Amino acid sequence: MILSGLLRARFGQTHPIAMTASLCFEQSYSGIDGDSASSTEFYVLLSALSGVPLRQDLAVTGSVDQHGHVQAIGGVNQKVEGFYRVCKAIGLTGSQGVMVPRSNVSNLTLEPQTTAAIERGQFHIYPIDIVDRGIETLTGVRAGTIDEPGTINYLVDQRLRRMADILRDRHVDETRVVHETEQIPPPPPKPPGPPEPPR
């Protein structure tokens, strides 16, 4: 509901948000508590709607509110250390890092080897306070506003407008899934009916 409120506040002021989305986190081997991934979920939605891919060398954590502020989360040290170990195991590239809520930075107490890698510029911590900064870090594209062509928010708003227009213009009795970039395949043939009884 927080993500729905944030989407409506940003993009639903002049046209309806005519979409639904579902997100799945794979490879979860233990219970997950709280909303530490809500900012990540928002970035994924922005990426999918704008068509702008996200960097894959950054880990992301942080809760988000209805106004787009990234809020503190628990276990920040464990999350940073866990991603650092993965990066070290596959090889540090100098571009890897973790986006954490700015309000968690004062809680960071990292292991000496992690701190040393950060000081050498082999690993990075990105303090994030609002989702616009986060999406810019993940895409390299300005967040901007819905009125600034070429920005993330503009691209998302344009896509949502197209979706709303498609739904508005469809026949009232028609219900179908709309894929903007793919041809909709014809429906499969109906199975044959039962044979006629002999006369």
CSV table of N, CA and C in Angstrom, one decimal, residues 4-174:
chain,number,residue,atom,x,y,z
A,4,SER,N,1.9,1.7,-3.6
A,4,SER,CA,0.7,2.2,-4.3
A,4,SER,C,0.5,3.7,-4.1
A,5,GLY,N,0.6,4.1,-2.8
A,5,GLY,CA,0.4,5.5,-2.5
A,5,GLY,C,1.5,6.4,-3.1
A,6,LEU,N,2.7,5.9,-3.1
A,6,LEU,CA,3.8,6.7,-3.7
A,6,LEU,C,3.7,6.8,-5.2
A,7,LEU,N,3.3,5.7,-5.8
A,7,LEU,CA,3.0,5.8,-7.3
A,7,LEU,C,1.9,6.7,-7.6
A,8,ARG,N,0.8,6.7,-6.9
A,8,ARG,CA,-0.3,7.5,-7.1
A,8,ARG,C,0.0,9.0,-6.9
A,9,ALA,N,0.8,9.3,-5.8
A,9,ALA,CA,1.2,10.6,-5.5
A,9,ALA,C,2.1,11.2,-6.6
A,10,ARG,N,3.0,10.4,-7.2
A,10,ARG,CA,3.9,10.9,-8.2
A,10,ARG,C,3.3,10.9,-9.6
A,11,PHE,N,2.6,9.9,-9.9
A,11,PHE,CA,2.2,9.7,-11.3
A,11,PHE,C,0.6,9.7,-11.5
A,12,GLY,N,-0.1,9.7,-10.5
A,12,GLY,CA,-1.6,9.5,-10.6
A,12,GLY,C,-2.4,10.8,-10.4
A,13,GLN,N,-1.8,11.9,-10.6
A,13,GLN,CA,-2.5,13.2,-10.3
A,13,GLN,C,-3.3,13.6,-11.5
A,14,THR,N,-2.9,13.2,-12.8
A,14,THR,CA,-3.6,13.7,-14.0
A,14,THR,C,-4.2,12.5,-14.7
A,15,HIS,N,-3.9,11.3,-14.4
A,15,HIS,CA,-4.4,10.1,-15.1
A,15,HIS,C,-4.4,9.0,-14.1
A,16,PRO,N,-5.2,8.0,-14.3
A,16,PRO,CA,-5.2,6.8,-13.4
A,16,PRO,C,-4.0,6.0,-13.6
A,17,ILE,N,-3.6,5.3,-12.5
A,17,ILE,CA,-2.5,4.3,-12.6
A,17,ILE,C,-3.2,3.0,-13.0
A,18,ALA,N,-3.1,2.7,-14.3
A,18,ALA,CA,-3.8,1.5,-14.8
A,18,ALA,C,-2.9,0.3,-15.0
A,19,MET,N,-2.4,-0.2,-13.8
A,19,MET,CA,-1.5,-1.3,-13.9
A,19,MET,C,-1.6,-2.0,-12.5
A,20,THR,N,-1.1,-3.3,-12.6
A,20,THR,CA,-0.9,-4.0,-11.4
A,20,THR,C,0.5,-4.6,-11.5
A,21,ALA,N,1.2,-4.9,-10.5
A,21,ALA,CA,2.5,-5.5,-10.5
A,21,ALA,C,2.7,-6.5,-9.4
A,22,SER,N,3.5,-7.5,-9.6
A,22,SER,CA,3.9,-8.4,-8.5
A,22,SER,C,5.4,-8.6,-8.6
A,23,LEU,N,6.0,-8.7,-7.5
A,23,LEU,CA,7.4,-8.9,-7.4
A,23,LEU,C,7.7,-10.2,-6.6
A,24,CYS,N,8.7,-10.9,-7.0
A,24,CYS,CA,9.1,-12.1,-6.3
A,24,CYS,C,10.6,-12.1,-6.0
A,25,PHE,N,10.9,-12.4,-4.7
A,25,PHE,CA,12.3,-12.5,-4.3
A,25,PHE,C,12.7,-14.0,-4.3
A,26,GLU,N,13.6,-14.4,-5.2
A,26,GLU,CA,14.0,-15.8,-5.3
A,26,GLU,C,15.1,-16.1,-4.2
A,27,GLN,N,15.3,-17.4,-4.0
A,27,GLN,CA,16.3,-17.9,-3.1
A,27,GLN,C,16.3,-17.3,-1.7
A,28,SER,N,15.1,-17.3,-1.1
A,28,SER,CA,14.9,-16.9,0.3
A,28,SER,C,14.9,-18.2,1.1
A,29,TYR,N,15.9,-18.3,1.9
A,29,TYR,CA,16.0,-19.6,2.7
A,29,TYR,C,15.6,-19.4,4.2
A,30,SER,N,15.2,-18.2,4.5
A,30,SER,CA,14.8,-18.0,5.9
A,30,SER,C,13.7,-16.9,5.9
A,31,GLY,N,13.1,-16.7,7.1
A,31,GLY,CA,12.0,-15.7,7.2
A,31,GLY,C,12.6,-14.3,7.0
A,32,ILE,N,11.7,-13.5,6.3
A,32,ILE,CA,12.1,-12.1,6.1
A,32,ILE,C,11.1,-11.2,6.9
A,33,ASP,N,11.6,-10.3,7.6
A,33,ASP,CA,10.7,-9.5,8.5
A,33,ASP,C,10.9,-8.0,8.1
A,34,GLY,N,9.8,-7.3,8.1
A,34,GLY,CA,9.8,-5.8,7.9
A,34,GLY,C,9.8,-5.5,6.4
A,35,ASP,N,10.1,-4.2,6.2
A,35,ASP,CA,9.9,-3.7,4.8
A,35,ASP,C,11.3,-3.1,4.3
A,36,SER,N,12.4,-3.8,4.6
A,36,SER,CA,13.7,-3.3,4.2
A,36,SER,C,13.9,-3.2,2.7
A,37,ALA,N,13.1,-4.0,2.0
A,37,ALA,CA,13.3,-4.0,0.5
A,37,ALA,C,12.3,-3.1,-0.2
A,38,SER,N,11.5,-2.3,0.5
A,38,SER,CA,10.5,-1.5,-0.2
A,38,SER,C,11.1,-0.5,-1.2
A,39,SER,N,12.2,0.1,-0.8
A,39,SER,CA,12.8,1.0,-1.8
A,39,SER,C,13.3,0.3,-3.0
A,40,THR,N,13.9,-0.9,-2.8
A,40,THR,CA,14.3,-1.8,-3.9
A,40,THR,C,13.2,-2.1,-4.8
A,41,GLU,N,12.0,-2.5,-4.2
A,41,GLU,CA,10.8,-2.8,-5.0
A,41,GLU,C,10.4,-1.6,-5.9
A,42,PHE,N,10.5,-0.4,-5.3
A,42,PHE,CA,10.1,0.8,-6.0
A,42,PHE,C,11.1,1.1,-7.2
A,43,TYR,N,12.4,0.9,-7.0
A,43,TYR,CA,13.4,1.0,-8.1
A,43,TYR,C,13.1,0.0,-9.2
A,44,VAL,N,12.7,-1.2,-8.8
A,44,VAL,CA,12.4,-2.2,-9.9
A,44,VAL,C,11.2,-1.8,-10.7
A,45,LEU,N,10.2,-1.3,-10.0
A,45,LEU,CA,9.0,-0.8,-10.8
A,45,LEU,C,9.4,0.4,-11.7
A,46,LEU,N,10.2,1.3,-11.2
A,46,LEU,CA,10.6,2.4,-12.1
A,46,LEU,C,11.4,2.0,-13.3
A,47,SER,N,12.2,1.0,-13.0
A,47,SER,CA,13.0,0.4,-14.1
A,47,SER,C,12.2,-0.2,-15.2
A,48,ALA,N,11.2,-1.1,-14.7
A,48,ALA,CA,10.4,-1.8,-15.6
A,48,ALA,C,9.5,-0.9,-16.4
A,49,LEU,N,9.0,0.2,-15.8
A,49,LEU,CA,8.1,1.1,-16.4
A,49,LEU,C,8.8,2.0,-17.4
A,50,SER,N,10.0,2.5,-17.0
A,50,SER,CA,10.8,3.4,-17.8
A,50,SER,C,11.6,2.7,-18.9
A,51,GLY,N,11.8,1.4,-18.8
A,51,GLY,CA,12.7,0.7,-19.7
A,51,GLY,C,14.2,0.9,-19.5
A,52,VAL,N,14.6,1.6,-18.4
A,52,VAL,CA,16.0,1.9,-18.2
A,52,VAL,C,16.5,0.8,-17.2
A,53,PRO,N,17.5,0.0,-17.6
A,53,PRO,CA,18.0,-1.1,-16.7
A,53,PRO,C,18.7,-0.5,-15.5
A,54,LEU,N,18.8,-1.4,-14.5
A,54,LEU,CA,19.4,-1.1,-13.2
A,54,LEU,C,20.8,-1.7,-13.2
A,55,ARG,N,21.8,-1.0,-12.6
A,55,ARG,CA,23.1,-1.6,-12.3
A,55,ARG,C,22.9,-2.9,-11.5
A,56,GLN,N,23.8,-3.9,-11.8
A,56,GLN,CA,23.7,-5.2,-11.1
A,56,GLN,C,24.9,-5.4,-10.2
A,57,ASP,N,25.7,-4.3,-10.0
A,57,ASP,CA,26.8,-4.4,-9.1
A,57,ASP,C,26.6,-3.7,-7.8
A,58,LEU,N,25.4,-3.3,-7.5
A,58,LEU,CA,25.0,-2.7,-6.3
A,58,LEU,C,24.0,-3.4,-5.5
A,59,ALA,N,24.2,-3.6,-4.2
A,59,ALA,CA,23.1,-4.1,-3.4
A,59,ALA,C,22.3,-2.9,-2.8
A,60,VAL,N,21.1,-3.1,-2.6
A,60,VAL,CA,20.2,-2.1,-2.1
A,60,VAL,C,19.4,-2.5,-0.9
A,61,THR,N,19.3,-1.6,0.1
A,61,THR,CA,18.4,-1.8,1.2
A,61,THR,C,17.9,-0.5,1.6
A,62,GLY,N,16.7,-0.5,2.3
A,62,GLY,CA,16.1,0.7,2.7
A,62,GLY,C,14.6,0.6,2.6
A,63,SER,N,13.9,1.1,3.6
A,63,SER,CA,12.5,1.2,3.6
A,63,SER,C,12.1,2.5,3.0
A,64,VAL,N,10.9,2.6,2.4
A,64,VAL,CA,10.5,3.9,1.8
A,64,VAL,C,9.1,4.3,2.3
A,65,ASP,N,8.9,5.6,2.5
A,65,ASP,CA,7.6,6.0,2.9
A,65,ASP,C,6.8,6.5,1.7
A,66,GLN,N,5.5,7.0,1.9
A,66,GLN,CA,4.7,7.4,0.8
A,66,GLN,C,5.1,8.7,0.1
A,67,HIS,N,6.1,9.4,0.7
A,67,HIS,CA,6.7,10.6,0.1
A,67,HIS,C,8.0,10.4,-0.6
A,68,GLY,N,8.5,9.1,-0.6
A,68,GLY,CA,9.7,8.8,-1.3
A,68,GLY,C,11.0,9.0,-0.5
A,69,HIS,N,10.8,9.1,0.9
A,69,HIS,CA,12.0,9.2,1.8
A,69,HIS,C,12.5,7.8,2.1
A,70,VAL,N,13.8,7.6,2.0
A,70,VAL,CA,14.3,6.3,2.3
A,70,VAL,C,14.6,6.3,3.8
A,71,GLN,N,14.1,5.3,4.5
A,71,GLN,CA,14.1,5.2,6.0
A,71,GLN,C,15.1,4.1,6.5
A,72,ALA,N,15.5,4.3,7.7
A,72,ALA,CA,16.4,3.3,8.3
A,72,ALA,C,15.8,1.9,8.4
A,73,ILE,N,16.8,1.0,8.4
A,73,ILE,CA,16.4,-0.5,8.4
A,73,ILE,C,17.3,-1.1,9.5
A,74,GLY,N,17.0,-2.3,9.8
A,74,GLY,CA,17.8,-3.1,10.8
A,74,GLY,C,18.8,-4.0,10.1
A,75,GLY,N,19.8,-4.4,10.8
A,75,GLY,CA,20.8,-5.3,10.3
A,75,GLY,C,21.7,-4.7,9.2
A,76,VAL,N,21.9,-3.4,9.2
A,76,VAL,CA,22.7,-2.7,8.1
A,76,VAL,C,24.1,-3.3,8.0
A,77,ASN,N,24.8,-3.5,9.1
A,77,ASN,CA,26.1,-4.0,9.1
A,77,ASN,C,26.2,-5.4,8.4
A,78,GLN,N,25.3,-6.3,8.8
A,78,GLN,CA,25.2,-7.6,8.2
A,78,GLN,C,25.0,-7.6,6.7
A,79,LYS,N,24.1,-6.7,6.3
A,79,LYS,CA,23.8,-6.6,4.9
A,79,LYS,C,25.0,-6.1,4.1
A,80,VAL,N,25.7,-5.1,4.6
A,80,VAL,CA,26.9,-4.6,3.9
A,80,VAL,C,28.0,-5.7,3.9
A,81,GLU,N,28.2,-6.3,5.0
A,81,GLU,CA,29.3,-7.3,5.1
A,81,GLU,C,28.9,-8.5,4.2
A,82,GLY,N,27.7,-8.9,4.2
A,82,GLY,CA,27.3,-10.0,3.3
A,82,GLY,C,27.6,-9.8,1.9
A,83,PHE,N,27.2,-8.6,1.4
A,83,PHE,CA,27.4,-8.3,0.0
A,83,PHE,C,28.9,-8.1,-0.3
A,84,TYR,N,29.6,-7.5,0.6
A,84,TYR,CA,31.1,-7.3,0.4
A,84,TYR,C,31.8,-8.7,0.3
A,85,ARG,N,31.4,-9.7,1.1
A,85,ARG,CA,32.0,-11.0,1.0
A,85,ARG,C,31.7,-11.7,-0.3
A,86,VAL,N,30.4,-11.5,-0.8
A,86,VAL,CA,30.1,-12.1,-2.1
A,86,VAL,C,31.0,-11.4,-3.2
A,87,CYS,N,31.1,-10.1,-3.2
A,87,CYS,CA,31.9,-9.4,-4.2
A,87,CYS,C,33.4,-9.8,-4.1
A,88,LYS,N,33.9,-10.0,-2.9
A,88,LYS,CA,35.3,-10.4,-2.7
A,88,LYS,C,35.5,-11.8,-3.2
A,89,ALA,N,34.5,-12.6,-3.0
A,89,ALA,CA,34.6,-14.0,-3.5
A,89,ALA,C,34.7,-14.1,-5.0
A,90,ILE,N,33.9,-13.3,-5.7
A,90,ILE,CA,33.8,-13.3,-7.2
A,90,ILE,C,34.9,-12.3,-7.8
A,91,GLY,N,35.4,-11.5,-7.0
A,91,GLY,CA,36.4,-10.5,-7.4
A,91,GLY,C,36.0,-9.1,-7.4
A,92,LEU,N,36.7,-8.3,-6.6
A,92,LEU,CA,36.3,-6.9,-6.5
A,92,LEU,C,36.6,-6.1,-7.8
A,93,THR,N,35.7,-5.3,-8.3
A,93,THR,CA,35.9,-4.6,-9.6
A,93,THR,C,36.1,-3.1,-9.4
A,94,GLY,N,35.9,-2.6,-8.2
A,94,GLY,CA,36.0,-1.2,-7.9
A,94,GLY,C,34.7,-0.4,-8.1
A,95,SER,N,33.7,-1.1,-8.7
A,95,SER,CA,32.4,-0.4,-8.9
A,95,SER,C,31.3,-0.9,-8.0
A,96,GLN,N,31.6,-2.0,-7.3
A,96,GLN,CA,30.6,-2.7,-6.4
A,96,GLN,C,30.4,-1.8,-5.1
A,97,GLY,N,29.2,-2.0,-4.6
A,97,GLY,CA,28.9,-1.3,-3.3
A,97,GLY,C,27.5,-1.5,-2.9
A,98,VAL,N,27.1,-0.8,-1.8
A,98,VAL,CA,25.8,-1.0,-1.2
A,98,VAL,C,25.1,0.4,-1.0
A,99,MET,N,23.9,0.5,-1.4
A,99,MET,CA,23.1,1.7,-1.2
A,99,MET,C,22.4,1.5,0.2
A,100,VAL,N,22.6,2.3,1.1
A,100,VAL,CA,22.0,2.2,2.5
A,100,VAL,C,21.3,3.5,2.8
A,101,PRO,N,20.3,3.5,3.7
A,101,PRO,CA,19.6,4.7,4.1
A,101,PRO,C,20.6,5.7,4.7
A,102,ARG,N,20.6,6.9,4.4
A,102,ARG,CA,21.5,7.9,5.0
A,102,ARG,C,21.4,7.9,6.5
A,103,SER,N,20.2,7.6,7.0
A,103,SER,CA,20.0,7.6,8.5
A,103,SER,C,20.7,6.4,9.2
A,104,ASN,N,21.1,5.4,8.4
A,104,ASN,CA,21.9,4.3,8.9
A,104,ASN,C,23.4,4.4,8.9
A,105,VAL,N,23.9,5.4,8.3
A,105,VAL,CA,25.3,5.6,8.1
A,105,VAL,C,26.0,5.6,9.5
A,106,SER,N,25.4,6.4,10.4
A,106,SER,CA,26.0,6.5,11.8
A,106,SER,C,26.1,5.2,12.5
A,107,ASN,N,25.3,4.2,12.1
A,107,ASN,CA,25.3,2.9,12.7
A,107,ASN,C,26.3,1.9,12.2
A,108,LEU,N,27.0,2.3,11.1
A,108,LEU,CA,27.9,1.3,10.4
A,108,LEU,C,29.1,1.1,11.3
A,109,THR,N,29.3,-0.2,11.6
A,109,THR,CA,30.6,-0.6,12.3
A,109,THR,C,31.1,-1.8,11.6
A,110,LEU,N,31.8,-1.6,10.5
A,110,LEU,CA,32.2,-2.6,9.6
A,110,LEU,C,33.5,-3.3,10.0
A,111,GLU,N,33.7,-4.5,9.5
A,111,GLU,CA,35.0,-5.2,9.8
A,111,GLU,C,36.2,-4.4,9.1
A,112,PRO,N,37.4,-4.5,9.7
A,112,PRO,CA,38.5,-3.8,9.2
A,112,PRO,C,38.8,-4.1,7.7
A,113,GLN,N,38.6,-5.3,7.2
A,113,GLN,CA,38.9,-5.6,5.8
A,113,GLN,C,37.9,-4.9,4.9
A,114,THR,N,36.7,-4.8,5.3
A,114,THR,CA,35.6,-4.1,4.5
A,114,THR,C,35.9,-2.6,4.5
A,115,THR,N,36.3,-2.0,5.7
A,115,THR,CA,36.6,-0.6,5.8
A,115,THR,C,37.8,-0.3,4.9
A,116,ALA,N,38.8,-1.2,4.9
A,116,ALA,CA,40.0,-1.0,4.1
A,116,ALA,C,39.7,-1.0,2.6
A,117,ALA,N,38.8,-1.9,2.2
A,117,ALA,CA,38.4,-1.9,0.8
A,117,ALA,C,37.7,-0.6,0.4
A,118,ILE,N,36.9,-0.1,1.3
A,118,ILE,CA,36.2,1.2,1.0
A,118,ILE,C,37.2,2.3,0.9
A,119,GLU,N,38.2,2.3,1.8
A,119,GLU,CA,39.2,3.4,1.8
A,119,GLU,C,40.0,3.3,0.5
A,120,ARG,N,40.2,2.1,0.0
A,120,ARG,CA,41.0,1.9,-1.2
A,120,ARG,C,40.2,2.2,-2.5
A,121,GLY,N,38.9,2.4,-2.3
A,121,GLY,CA,38.0,2.6,-3.5
A,121,GLY,C,37.6,1.4,-4.2
A,122,GLN,N,37.8,0.2,-3.6
A,122,GLN,CA,37.4,-1.1,-4.2
A,122,GLN,C,36.0,-1.4,-3.9
A,123,PHE,N,35.4,-0.8,-2.9
A,123,PHE,CA,34.0,-1.1,-2.5
A,123,PHE,C,33.4,0.3,-2.0
A,124,HIS,N,32.1,0.4,-2.2
A,124,HIS,CA,31.5,1.7,-1.9
A,124,HIS,C,30.2,1.6,-1.1
A,125,ILE,N,30.0,2.7,-0.3
A,125,ILE,CA,28.8,2.8,0.4
A,125,ILE,C,28.1,4.1,-0.1
A,126,TYR,N,26.8,4.0,-0.6
A,126,TYR,CA,26.1,5.1,-1.1
A,126,TYR,C,25.0,5.4,-0.1
A,127,PRO,N,25.1,6.5,0.6
A,127,PRO,CA,24.0,6.9,1.5
A,127,PRO,C,22.9,7.6,0.7
A,128,ILE,N,21.7,7.1,0.9
A,128,ILE,CA,20.5,7.5,0.1
A,128,ILE,C,19.5,8.1,1.0
A,129,ASP,N,18.9,9.3,0.7
A,129,ASP,CA,17.9,9.8,1.6
A,129,ASP,C,16.5,9.9,0.9
A,130,ILE,N,16.5,10.0,-0.5
A,130,ILE,CA,15.2,9.9,-1.2
A,130,ILE,C,15.4,9.0,-2.4
A,131,VAL,N,14.2,8.5,-2.9
A,131,VAL,CA,14.3,7.5,-3.9
A,131,VAL,C,14.8,8.1,-5.3
A,132,ASP,N,14.7,9.4,-5.5
A,132,ASP,CA,15.2,10.0,-6.7
A,132,ASP,C,16.7,9.8,-6.7
A,133,ARG,N,17.4,10.0,-5.6
A,133,ARG,CA,18.9,9.8,-5.6
A,133,ARG,C,19.2,8.3,-5.8
A,134,GLY,N,18.4,7.5,-5.3
A,134,GLY,CA,18.6,6.1,-5.5
A,134,GLY,C,18.5,5.6,-6.9
A,135,ILE,N,17.4,6.0,-7.6
A,135,ILE,CA,17.2,5.6,-9.0
A,135,ILE,C,18.3,6.2,-9.9
A,136,GLU,N,18.8,7.4,-9.6
A,136,GLU,CA,19.9,8.0,-10.3
A,136,GLU,C,21.2,7.2,-10.2
A,137,THR,N,21.4,6.7,-8.9
A,137,THR,CA,22.6,5.9,-8.7
A,137,THR,C,22.5,4.6,-9.4
A,138,LEU,N,21.4,4.0,-9.4
A,138,LEU,CA,21.2,2.7,-10.1
A,138,LEU,C,21.2,2.7,-11.6
A,139,THR,N,20.8,3.9,-12.2
A,139,THR,CA,20.6,3.9,-13.6
A,139,THR,C,21.6,4.8,-14.3
A,140,GLY,N,22.1,5.8,-13.6
A,140,GLY,CA,22.9,6.8,-14.2
A,140,GLY,C,22.1,7.9,-15.0
A,141,VAL,N,20.8,7.8,-14.9
A,141,VAL,CA,19.9,8.8,-15.6
A,141,VAL,C,19.2,9.6,-14.5
A,142,ARG,N,19.1,10.9,-14.8
A,142,ARG,CA,18.5,11.9,-13.9
A,142,ARG,C,17.0,11.4,-13.6
A,143,ALA,N,16.6,11.6,-12.3
A,143,ALA,CA,15.3,11.3,-11.9
A,143,ALA,C,14.3,12.3,-12.5
A,144,GLY,N,14.7,13.6,-12.4
A,144,GLY,CA,13.9,14.7,-12.9
A,144,GLY,C,12.4,14.7,-12.5
A,145,THR,N,11.6,15.3,-13.3
A,145,THR,CA,10.1,15.3,-13.0
A,145,THR,C,9.4,14.8,-14.2
A,146,ILE,N,8.1,14.6,-14.0
A,146,ILE,CA,7.2,14.1,-15.1
A,146,ILE,C,7.2,15.0,-16.3
A,147,ASP,N,7.6,16.3,-16.1
A,147,ASP,CA,7.6,17.2,-17.2
A,147,ASP,C,9.0,17.4,-17.9
A,148,GLU,N,10.0,16.6,-17.5
A,148,GLU,CA,11.3,16.7,-18.1
A,148,GLU,C,11.6,15.6,-19.0
A,149,PRO,N,11.5,15.7,-20.3
A,149,PRO,CA,11.8,14.6,-21.2
A,149,PRO,C,13.2,14.0,-21.0
A,150,GLY,N,13.2,12.7,-21.1
A,150,GLY,CA,14.5,11.9,-20.9
A,150,GLY,C,14.8,11.5,-19.5
A,151,THR,N,14.0,12.0,-18.5
A,151,THR,CA,14.3,11.6,-17.2
A,151,THR,C,13.5,10.4,-16.8
A,152,ILE,N,13.9,9.7,-15.7
A,152,ILE,CA,13.2,8.5,-15.3
A,152,ILE,C,11.7,8.8,-15.0
A,153,ASN,N,11.4,9.8,-14.2
A,153,ASN,CA,10.0,10.1,-13.9
A,153,ASN,C,9.2,10.5,-15.1
A,154,TYR,N,9.8,11.1,-16.1
A,154,TYR,CA,9.1,11.4,-17.3
A,154,TYR,C,8.8,10.1,-18.1
A,155,LEU,N,9.8,9.3,-18.2
A,155,LEU,CA,9.6,8.0,-19.0
A,155,LEU,C,8.5,7.1,-18.3
A,156,VAL,N,8.5,7.1,-17.0
A,156,VAL,CA,7.5,6.3,-16.2
A,156,VAL,C,6.1,6.9,-16.5
A,157,ASP,N,6.0,8.2,-16.4
A,157,ASP,CA,4.7,8.9,-16.5
A,157,ASP,C,4.2,8.6,-17.9
A,158,GLN,N,5.0,8.7,-18.9
A,158,GLN,CA,4.6,8.5,-20.3
A,158,GLN,C,4.1,7.1,-20.5
A,159,ARG,N,4.8,6.1,-19.9
A,159,ARG,CA,4.3,4.7,-20.0
A,159,ARG,C,3.0,4.5,-19.3
A,160,LEU,N,2.8,5.1,-18.2
A,160,LEU,CA,1.6,4.9,-17.4
A,160,LEU,C,0.4,5.6,-18.2
A,161,ARG,N,0.7,6.8,-18.9
A,161,ARG,CA,-0.3,7.4,-19.7
A,161,ARG,C,-0.7,6.5,-20.8
A,162,ARG,N,0.2,5.9,-21.5
A,162,ARG,CA,-0.1,5.0,-22.6
A,162,ARG,C,-1.0,3.8,-22.1
A,163,MET,N,-0.6,3.3,-20.9
A,163,MET,CA,-1.4,2.2,-20.4
A,163,MET,C,-2.9,2.6,-20.1
A,164,ALA,N,-3.0,3.8,-19.5
A,164,ALA,CA,-4.3,4.4,-19.2
A,164,ALA,C,-5.1,4.6,-20.5
A,165,ASP,N,-4.4,5.1,-21.5
A,165,ASP,CA,-5.1,5.4,-22.8
A,165,ASP,C,-5.6,4.1,-23.4
A,166,ILE,N,-4.8,3.0,-23.4
A,166,ILE,CA,-5.2,1.7,-23.9
A,166,ILE,C,-6.4,1.2,-23.2
A,167,LEU,N,-6.4,1.3,-21.9
A,167,LEU,CA,-7.6,0.8,-21.1
A,167,LEU,C,-8.8,1.7,-21.4
A,168,ARG,N,-8.6,3.0,-21.5
A,168,ARG,CA,-9.7,3.9,-21.7
A,168,ARG,C,-10.4,3.6,-23.1
A,169,ASP,N,-9.6,3.3,-24.1
A,169,ASP,CA,-10.1,3.1,-25.4
A,169,ASP,C,-10.6,1.8,-25.8
A,170,ARG,N,-10.4,0.8,-24.9
A,170,ARG,CA,-10.8,-0.6,-25.2
A,170,ARG,C,-12.4,-0.7,-25.1
A,171,HIS,N,-12.9,-1.7,-25.7
A,171,HIS,CA,-14.3,-1.9,-25.7
A,171,HIS,C,-14.7,-2.3,-24.2
A,172,VAL,N,-15.9,-1.9,-23.8
A,172,VAL,CA,-16.3,-2.0,-22.4
A,172,VAL,C,-16.3,-3.5,-22.0
A,173,ASP,N,-16.7,-4.4,-22.9
A,173,ASP,CA,-16.8,-5.8,-22.5
A,173,ASP,C,-15.5,-6.6,-22.7
A,174,GLU,N,-14.5,-5.9,-23.2
A,174,GLU,CA,-13.2,-6.6,-23.6
A,174,GLU,C,-12.3,-6.6,-22.3
